[in-house]
Amino acid sequence: MCGIIGYTGNKDVTGMLLDTLEMLEYRGYDSAGIALCDTDGKIRVVKCAGRVKGLRNLLEDSHIKGNSGMGHTRWATHGGVTDQNAHPHRYGHITLVHNGIIENYKELNDKYQLQDMLCSETDTEVVAGVINHFYNGDPIDAIRRSVMKLKGTFALVIMFDDFPDTIFAIRNVSPIVVSSSEKGNILASDVAAVCQFSKDYFVLPELHTIMMNRESVKLYDLSGEIVEPEILTADWELGQNGKGGFPFYMEKEIMEQPEVIQKTIEGRILDGLPCFTEEEVTDDVLRDCNRICVVACGTAMHAGLVGQVLAHSVLGIHMDVELASEFMYADPVIDDQTLVIAISQSGETIDTLEALKYAKRAGAITLSIINVRGASIARESDYVIYTYAGPEVAVASTKAYTTQLAVLYLLTARMAFVRGILCEDDVKTFILELQQTPWAIRQVIQKRDQIHKMARRVLDARDTFMIGRGLDYSILLEGSLKLKEISYIHSEAYASGELKHGTIALITDKTPVVAMVTQKRLKDKEMSNIREVCARGAKVMLFTRESFEIGGIDEWSEVFELPDLEDLFMVLPASVALQLFAYYVSADKGFDVDKPRNLAKVVTVE
Ligand code: AGP
């Protein structure tokens, strides 16, 4: 969960590294640092605890400059948030940065007697010591021999004193992508960072070593043979990475949702029917599986919960939705007729990646829904369906979530068609409703000031509840996570019918409660549950549909009316309303909405 960058070329490397580290800060922002080959051929390191902004200030007073270097922005795993524990780390002839976790670093420290020269508490510095131990003038050989001793995950970017203008890198599980253009050679943790100069890039294959300087980029396999990389092309326009005038990426990404949902579905509808020909997801795959299991984390898991409702109500097929971090320890029942769907924005979440690998070993057919082309989870899957959300920078996921939902609606419709559960006309009707969702989201966005007004009611709250039933409850689980992770208010989504079995004891005078009522068949019962909490003094903020006649709500409540869609499709406008709700609470509290405390955009540690 750190951001790493390496660059060699004709640009001023200091500015290049700092600007790119700011793009990567969403991956972790406890500390930052750079190393570069100075004009005298020496490798210089400047690093500090805190944000990249602090590092930039530190560098203003330094006179180091060059054209080759690397940088790191940290999410602390081993060792506190201190200047000493910031990356890059130096040991002997070696300078390096690292993203991942080395599980056997203590044994390595003992085995190679490194402790006398260690200055930090990190596993990373031990890795530098091991490479230094094996270094005898050949960097490729030293790297290869060292990584065979490491247990755990790593993306290492390494510089050697004897080759100061050359950047080396190697990875295992943690991501590194590479791009080469006339503006320089760049490697980093994500595609958006490397595709600053060219949309063409490649994923550094695991346990392959890359060696790059201003003149060349060479890729070596474990036997030391030079190999050619597989070139991919980013599916978004260069320069699409800025905030576009919004104060935070999150607001921009919320506003992009109608467009990116449209982009995600339009190429997969042919003559009104869902079509996955381009992804080569065959009808046999969708027809022959007798069980479906989703593995995902966080927001992606919440998308899976919506998929579960679709599978049960439209397909009549059982679908499990498992927390990826729990999946392999729950002894899941998997066989060759189980379709395991991994959902992940980054495609690098290690919990999801390991769950997918476990499912593959158990014989499952694997399909992943991913936003980043060529990501690790995509490469591990039998089939991949990409969302076209574009780069999602804010830690709180929004457009990735709704485009994941769009793919799940398409998949449901295709399965219903190939299994003969819905006739062609009914599938077309289903798809037409899906095509209405961008319009519905725009209606919500147009009324966002009303949501902002509702958000002000919870600015000072410590605890809130979000109550609803069925699909509304799934919507609220995601809405509750959004509120928690960016406003730090403890929010609990609760099946409203379950409240009376204990938790309602926590509802007291003026307890803020968000209620979601969008499902026709659940409305009356949900309204009863709302009256129960109102009777105990709760302040209810109700999200419901324009067509619902809502009577008997206590005057303390506010009502936001969502545009009408068929029940199953209300998830999309309702979710965007709750994204905006959480966004305004966090922004009005003065927090850095895009980079919430303790979090990172990509979780590459288990
Ligand atoms: C969502 O807002 C969070 N940032 C987090 O729960 C995220 O959804 C989760 O870590 C999964 O990430 P992924 O989609 O990249 O796998």
PDB file of C-alpha atoms and ligand atoms in Angstrom, residues 297-300 343-349 352 395-397 404 478 481-482 485 600-601 603, ligand 1:
ATOM      1  CA  CYS A 297     -13.285  -6.372  -0.192  1.00  0.00           C
ATOM      2  CA  GLY A 298     -14.882  -3.165   0.999  1.00  0.00           C
ATOM      3  CA  THR A 299     -16.898  -1.344  -1.585  1.00  0.00           C
ATOM      4  CA  ALA A 300     -16.248  -4.045  -4.168  1.00  0.00           C
ATOM      5  CA  ILE A 343     -14.438  -7.735  -8.035  1.00  0.00           C
ATOM      6  CA  SER A 344     -11.711  -5.151  -7.603  1.00  0.00           C
ATOM      7  CA  GLN A 345     -11.160  -1.566  -8.729  1.00  0.00           C
ATOM      8  CA  SER A 346      -7.381  -1.732  -8.507  1.00  0.00           C
ATOM      9  CA  GLY A 347      -7.037  -5.385  -9.397  1.00  0.00           C
ATOM     10  CA  GLU A 348      -4.187  -5.481  -6.863  1.00  0.00           C
ATOM     11  CA  THR A 349      -5.960  -6.041  -3.526  1.00  0.00           C
ATOM     12  CA  THR A 352      -8.892 -10.674  -3.285  1.00  0.00           C
ATOM     13  CA  VAL A 395      -9.475   6.554  -1.684  1.00  0.00           C
ATOM     14  CA  ALA A 396     -13.258   6.373  -1.281  1.00  0.00           C
ATOM     15  CA  SER A 397     -14.511   4.393  -4.246  1.00  0.00           C
ATOM     16  CA  GLN A 404     -18.991  -2.655 -11.196  1.00  0.00           C
ATOM     17  CA  GLU A 478     -21.960   0.891   1.085  1.00  0.00           C
ATOM     18  CA  LEU A 481     -18.706   2.730   4.634  1.00  0.00           C
ATOM     19  CA  LYS A 482     -18.443   5.932   2.603  1.00  0.00           C
ATOM     20  CA  GLU A 485     -14.058   6.275   5.866  1.00  0.00           C
ATOM     21  CA  ALA A 600      -4.743   3.783   1.223  1.00  0.00           C
ATOM     22  CA  LYS A 601      -6.358   3.298  -2.134  1.00  0.00           C
ATOM     23  CA  VAL A 603      -4.445  -2.631  -0.010  1.00  0.00           C
TER      24      VAL A 603
HETATM   25  C1  AGP B   1     -13.830   1.838  -0.626  1.00  0.00           C
HETATM   26  O1  AGP B   1     -14.258   3.183  -0.609  1.00  0.00           O
HETATM   27  C2  AGP B   1     -12.492   1.628   0.007  1.00  0.00           C
HETATM   28  N1  AGP B   1     -11.496   2.458  -0.558  1.00  0.00           N
HETATM   29  C3  AGP B   1     -12.110   0.159   0.067  1.00  0.00           C
HETATM   30  O2  AGP B   1     -13.117  -0.502   0.792  1.00  0.00           O
HETATM   31  C4  AGP B   1     -11.943  -0.570  -1.286  1.00  0.00           C
HETATM   32  O3  AGP B   1     -13.198  -0.709  -1.906  1.00  0.00           O
HETATM   33  C5  AGP B   1     -11.364  -1.956  -1.018  1.00  0.00           C
HETATM   34  O4  AGP B   1     -10.086  -1.800  -0.427  1.00  0.00           O
HETATM   35  C6  AGP B   1     -11.243  -2.826  -2.280  1.00  0.00           C
HETATM   36  O5  AGP B   1     -10.369  -2.213  -3.174  1.00  0.00           O
HETATM   37  P1  AGP B   1     -10.332  -2.792  -4.679  1.00  0.00           P
HETATM   38  O6  AGP B   1     -11.680  -2.551  -5.282  1.00  0.00           O
HETATM   39  O7  AGP B   1      -9.230  -2.038  -5.381  1.00  0.00           O
HETATM   40  O8  AGP B   1     -10.023  -4.274  -4.584  1.00  0.00           O
END
